[in-house]
């Protein structure tokens, strides 16, 4: 299993998000998370990469619990969260180079230029990120996927703001990755037809308010 | 059309503000931006003796005098002269080196403390010169002319 | 009626700013701390309090200017980043009213902590009551111009994320005359009577900075969304 | 007509012709002027030889003001008519003006030591000249800080227009307030109070500086035009 | 005509965006702008509300050129740009009240609560905007439409990040508005089936680089 | 080997920060100009260079603290807002190394212009060579602690905006002892020999602030994404 989420309990802002949640992502598998707004998809991603900590339960990447991983996490997964961590006052190229250095990938300039061509960003390479349109900006962060060498991709609504052409390209990219043995975990509200993908509907846990609500510290009292 | 009028009115209001401000400034600024006072102003202002001020004016002709003074065991030359704005005069005493351009009949600005009425102890002496530039020969001719008149 | 409406709009903006400010309490906090610390630095660094007394005005002013700049940074940047500035513009509020409302709000935000800080100055620098009153009136008259200028300066630098210091470079020369007028006279005649002349100058400066800053601010704001 | 000339391309072609001429004139005038400064003019009755600093100081001071006026006029043009050439000129002028201002300050201080007895005082003229330098620096910083050149041009124009307030203060501070700096000798309504033998080198130097200024300006503007051309081509290259 | 864009010429960052562009939006009409990323949809909105100025051409709202409109613009249209101008450290309620005050709408608290129910935001009303999920945040800004009384709605990708349920609700809201005589101009990459809507495909203008590129001030040299 | 890698990582972070900073090279330029103008303001307001001399240390320090505060605000706020802080965390960089790299970058950014400015101070305030050396060593020793503290304080303010848990954290007052030590001692014993005692105190302070700031920073950063 590339990613395993085992009976995770999680509350956010005192609101119950996950109650005994389980998920398994195998090699060469695509999982699409679908669910209402605010059900906890993005939180799940943050949990999987170890930014948030579950109150109970274990999260494993490559069979190792996330908080015991010793090697650099950057070699394990590529995560594109909603906030794309692009600096508005740097150019497209500079932003990507900064990222490449952080994840320890060495690449020549021509190679990067070629990669930028995939989303037709090559003649925007010297534009400031702040001067791009929403979709163009999204494409810049998607380009990171093309450059990364990780097995596991975690993508938070990767199709937001893209035009139809680019959505198809991204889909193809994801399929390719799967073909090559990669695993993808993504959340999307758009109805996608990616073959061989598994859809998981997340529902928010119903909570029974018992009389003992006051002691909300223990999970037993909630459900 | 209407919007244009609005803009015009705003700009007019701004102009009046600006003009009003400038007038206020011009009438009140003199006091504050001044680099030095004339002896007359010093007498009118009643400045405290602890206050460092600058006084400027002409060095009165034939007022320059030097005398040796002993301070802390060292012999120092105390220079004294009179500066005037042709109404009032102030006696300046100063220990130190005078600028090259310091001459009787020329402008000077001194910085220091007022000791008592009509007496001033200078810490710094600055020469102030006028806007006339000419070769020495012409100066001689001119002064001869002046003398004749 | 039209005029009445303009007025209402304007108050609305001021109210909005102050409401937002009060939520973002950290601004007041950092303002006051900076002020106190900076004054303390002076007091401590010079072991002879009598020197500090001579310069208390300069110190208060410089510290004030710095803190105002710190605050104004906050004021505009955030509104620019989250799109509020754009919203205000397309909702039809004139650039002038945005500028003025922001600086009024800022002025209020600065004056409130000042009320608490001024007694502190009193104790710190051991000045007389007359000097204190003089100082307070001066502050009262000069801060409007200062806030206007600093808001203008942060408008200049709103799009330069990392290079915030640029705003000081741009605008400090315009502070210079203010400082000369507010501080130097005080040291020239340290008289015990209030200095109406100086007050008039400050008012005059205000009447000049107001239109200049508003016009310049308007021009910059028009450009900012491009 | 003016706008016809103000087409950047036509302007560029014109400058290519003018620039060598102005540069040559400047060099010749400079040589002649330097001769007059050092050998062909008498010492002052009061200051003696130090008066020769005047031949640097005064033209530099005039140009620091004149160049700022040019920037200010161009800025008004660029704000009102949004004309590119005006932007290019004011952008190219700023560093030159800053240099002249710096030269004024330096030569003034050097002159001040023997005459006044001090390098520097905070009188109205000197202070306002210093403020002018800072404004120049601000303009330069703005011009270089923004990636988007047109935005930078807009902003620096705005700053330049605000800075106009400083010009009359520099110019007339010596008349309005009592300063250590002397009042005007030449640029006043009555006849100049400088002897003709000293005026001659002053004017030669002034003209020499003027032509230098023009030729540097032309070179810089041409550079700017070419740079913008490259930018336009770069930005409009299609996929 | 509610909104008229007449032969507009526009460049952004020296790049040609609109070359002789025309668009008309009548009463009771929905126009959906479709186009590649970076083609200029958002720029068009900014042009229509007067934040950007075209180099040539006129834009009219209710037959009045936008730069001569005298009355407050806030009574003419409601514009939801990409940046939603919500303050992260204010609650949902506070943010909406701030907006309501800006656009001069007086509403009682209960009314607002009712409106929030439409998108099921009612029990989030005291949450900080910074603590909401993307979709919830988007819904907060869409709630502004429910509260506004303007005829013309200008919406920049209103469905981004919404779940399917909310997309349908928003669609219904837009249709309702049209039924009641309102006009809507929106951009979206999602394939929408709104009856009676008109779709406009925007293409970026091709430009011929002539030898005379240097004189970049005149439009004649560009095309 | 593990250690070697950690080191590399750490340098990478520092390099990243400095690269982002330097992108806008004019920041150094502006910083220097700012420093000069701020000192000039003092001179303007005091009107007399001989008095300004008394305060040269305070001036240098205040300008320094002010710029550090300005820069650090930017440093963290921005990284938090655009998600970079989160990215660094999930890429596996430890919170400590993020803190330290940020403060080192900041330190470098402040020290480089300082190197150019110090001779200027020398000329401006007409101090002696000994005083100058003293000042430089002081700056060198005190700024690391200052940057650490200011980064910590901006972490607090980021956190403060999100959830109002830590309303009144008083972080800035930690500056005060630093300042007192650095500025007052110098004037108390205005001797011509270097002041080792003072340097030792500064080093001691640094060894206290480093662990405290790192631990606190780690705790806050863990909390920040919640
Ligand atoms: C740092 C010190 C100084 C500065 C910043 C300075 C600045 C200026 C400026 C800005 C002007 C141009 C005024 C105008 O165009 O009307 C000027 C003119 C002049 N300055 Fe200075 N100056 C300094 C020192 C001196 C000194 C020491 C002298 C001579 C003793 C001097 C003599 C003159 C003369 C003769 C003019 C020409 C006045 C005229 O236009 O007729 N300056 N200076
Ligand atoms: N602030 C800006 N400054 C300069 N150029 C910009 C700016 N914003 C966008 N652009 C450029 O203008 C063009 C149009 O951008 P716009 O945002 O209007 O596109 P869009 O159609 O909304 O695209 P998307 O579907 O991605 O939102 C793009 O090529 C973009 O690079
Ligand atoms: N920073 C935060 N602090 C506290 N609560 C949060 C925070 N971010 C999100 N929440 C809450 O946690 C819940 C889950 O949010 P999350 O962002 O994971 O939802 P999501 O499934 O990604 O929704 P969407 O489809 O809108 O992106 C929501 O109810 C939200 O209100
Ligand atoms: Mg989400
Ligand atoms: Mg868009």
Tab-separated table of N, CA, C and O and ligand atoms in Angstrom, chain A residues 124 127 130-136 161, chain C residues 226, chain E residues 12-13 15 17 36-43 157 189, ligand 2:
chain	number	residue	atom	x	y	z
A	124	UNK	N	5.430	32.443	-21.311
A	124	UNK	CA	5.109	33.218	-20.102
A	124	UNK	C	6.211	33.067	-19.072
A	124	UNK	O	6.081	33.543	-17.953
A	127	UNK	N	7.157	35.972	-17.111
A	127	UNK	CA	6.115	36.792	-16.494
A	127	UNK	C	6.085	36.580	-14.990
A	127	UNK	O	6.354	35.490	-14.504
A	130	UNK	N	2.202	37.072	-10.356
A	130	UNK	CA	1.129	38.011	-10.047
A	130	UNK	C	0.440	38.569	-11.271
A	130	UNK	O	-0.674	39.084	-11.178
A	131	UNK	N	1.086	38.482	-12.409
A	131	UNK	CA	0.476	38.999	-13.635
A	131	UNK	C	-0.141	37.905	-14.487
A	131	UNK	O	-0.443	38.137	-15.648
A	132	UNK	N	-0.328	36.722	-13.935
A	132	UNK	CA	-0.954	35.658	-14.720
A	132	UNK	C	-2.439	35.584	-14.420
A	132	UNK	O	-2.909	36.081	-13.399
A	133	UNK	N	-3.161	34.943	-15.304
A	133	UNK	CA	-4.574	34.695	-15.011
A	133	UNK	C	-4.656	33.481	-14.094
A	133	UNK	O	-3.690	32.753	-13.915
A	134	UNK	N	-5.825	33.313	-13.474
A	134	UNK	CA	-5.997	32.202	-12.536
A	134	UNK	C	-5.591	30.873	-13.125
A	134	UNK	O	-4.883	30.082	-12.503
A	135	UNK	N	-6.082	30.597	-14.315
A	135	UNK	CA	-5.831	29.306	-14.939
A	135	UNK	C	-4.351	29.118	-15.226
A	135	UNK	O	-3.795	28.044	-14.976
A	136	UNK	N	-3.735	30.173	-15.709
A	136	UNK	CA	-2.307	30.081	-16.000
A	136	UNK	C	-1.524	29.764	-14.730
A	136	UNK	O	-0.588	28.972	-14.727
A	161	UNK	N	-10.422	26.033	-12.282
A	161	UNK	CA	-9.965	27.196	-13.029
A	161	UNK	C	-9.274	26.873	-14.329
A	161	UNK	O	-8.857	27.770	-15.042
C	226	UNK	N	-3.933	47.657	-12.672
C	226	UNK	CA	-3.573	47.346	-14.055
C	226	UNK	C	-2.761	46.071	-14.144
C	226	UNK	O	-1.937	45.800	-13.294
E	12	UNK	N	-2.616	44.241	-22.325
E	12	UNK	CA	-2.236	44.064	-20.934
E	12	UNK	C	-0.806	43.604	-20.906
E	12	UNK	O	-0.472	42.614	-21.539
E	13	UNK	N	-0.013	44.322	-20.164
E	13	UNK	CA	1.375	43.910	-20.046
E	13	UNK	C	1.992	43.781	-21.441
E	13	UNK	O	2.707	42.857	-21.741
E	15	UNK	N	0.734	42.793	-23.996
E	15	UNK	CA	0.180	41.703	-24.777
E	15	UNK	C	-1.209	42.121	-25.264
E	15	UNK	O	-1.982	42.732	-24.549
E	17	UNK	N	-4.892	41.866	-25.967
E	17	UNK	CA	-5.964	41.046	-25.407
E	17	UNK	C	-7.241	41.181	-26.227
E	17	UNK	O	-7.823	40.191	-26.660
E	36	UNK	N	-10.061	29.999	-23.584
E	36	UNK	CA	-8.838	29.464	-22.992
E	36	UNK	C	-8.429	30.251	-21.770
E	36	UNK	O	-8.809	31.403	-21.594
E	37	UNK	N	-7.584	29.646	-20.965
E	37	UNK	CA	-6.997	30.408	-19.855
E	37	UNK	C	-6.158	31.542	-20.407
E	37	UNK	O	-5.379	31.342	-21.336
E	38	UNK	N	-6.352	32.680	-19.821
E	38	UNK	CA	-5.529	33.808	-20.209
E	38	UNK	C	-6.008	34.527	-21.444
E	38	UNK	O	-5.319	35.373	-21.986
E	39	UNK	N	-7.242	34.196	-21.875
E	39	UNK	CA	-7.718	34.841	-23.085
E	39	UNK	C	-8.264	36.232	-22.770
E	39	UNK	O	-8.329	37.088	-23.644
E	40	UNK	N	-8.622	36.447	-21.534
E	40	UNK	CA	-9.031	37.784	-21.150
E	40	UNK	C	-10.439	37.903	-20.577
E	40	UNK	O	-11.016	38.983	-20.580
E	41	UNK	N	-10.956	36.833	-20.045
E	41	UNK	CA	-12.311	36.906	-19.492
E	41	UNK	C	-12.346	37.800	-18.261
E	41	UNK	O	-13.155	38.719	-18.174
E	42	UNK	N	-11.444	37.529	-17.339
E	42	UNK	CA	-11.441	38.351	-16.124
E	42	UNK	C	-11.131	39.800	-16.452
E	42	UNK	O	-11.690	40.721	-15.843
E	43	UNK	N	-10.234	39.986	-17.420
E	43	UNK	CA	-9.929	41.356	-17.813
E	43	UNK	C	-11.163	42.043	-18.360
E	43	UNK	O	-11.395	43.224	-18.114
E	157	UNK	N	-16.095	33.016	-12.784
E	157	UNK	CA	-16.007	31.606	-12.417
E	157	UNK	C	-16.679	31.324	-11.081
E	157	UNK	O	-16.031	30.934	-10.105
E	189	UNK	N	-15.578	27.516	-16.925
E	189	UNK	CA	-14.997	26.467	-17.743
E	189	UNK	C	-15.816	25.197	-17.658
E	189	UNK	O	-15.573	24.237	-18.360
G	2	LIG	N1	-2.317	42.010	-13.267
G	2	LIG	C1	-1.933	41.691	-14.508
G	2	LIG	N2	-0.936	42.384	-15.074
G	2	LIG	C2	-0.524	42.105	-16.300
G	2	LIG	N3	-1.035	41.148	-17.060
G	2	LIG	C3	-2.039	40.414	-16.576
G	2	LIG	C4	-2.535	40.645	-15.276
G	2	LIG	N4	-3.517	39.769	-15.046
G	2	LIG	C5	-3.633	39.021	-16.147
G	2	LIG	N5	-2.748	39.400	-17.081
G	2	LIG	C6	-2.584	38.818	-18.413
G	2	LIG	O1	-3.708	39.180	-19.173
G	2	LIG	C7	-4.207	38.091	-19.890
G	2	LIG	C8	-5.672	37.886	-19.584
G	2	LIG	O2	-5.832	37.514	-18.244
G	2	LIG	P1	-7.245	37.185	-17.629
G	2	LIG	O3	-7.067	37.026	-16.164
G	2	LIG	O4	-8.180	38.197	-18.097
G	2	LIG	O5	-7.555	35.782	-18.311
G	2	LIG	P2	-8.827	34.866	-18.114
G	2	LIG	O6	-9.498	34.759	-19.393
G	2	LIG	O7	-9.615	35.319	-16.955
G	2	LIG	O8	-8.109	33.500	-17.792
G	2	LIG	P3	-8.557	32.379	-16.755
G	2	LIG	O9	-9.540	31.514	-17.434
G	2	LIG	O10	-7.274	31.644	-16.511
G	2	LIG	O11	-9.075	33.048	-15.546
G	2	LIG	C9	-3.370	36.894	-19.529
G	2	LIG	O12	-2.537	36.619	-20.624
G	2	LIG	C10	-2.543	37.318	-18.352
G	2	LIG	O13	-1.234	36.838	-18.478
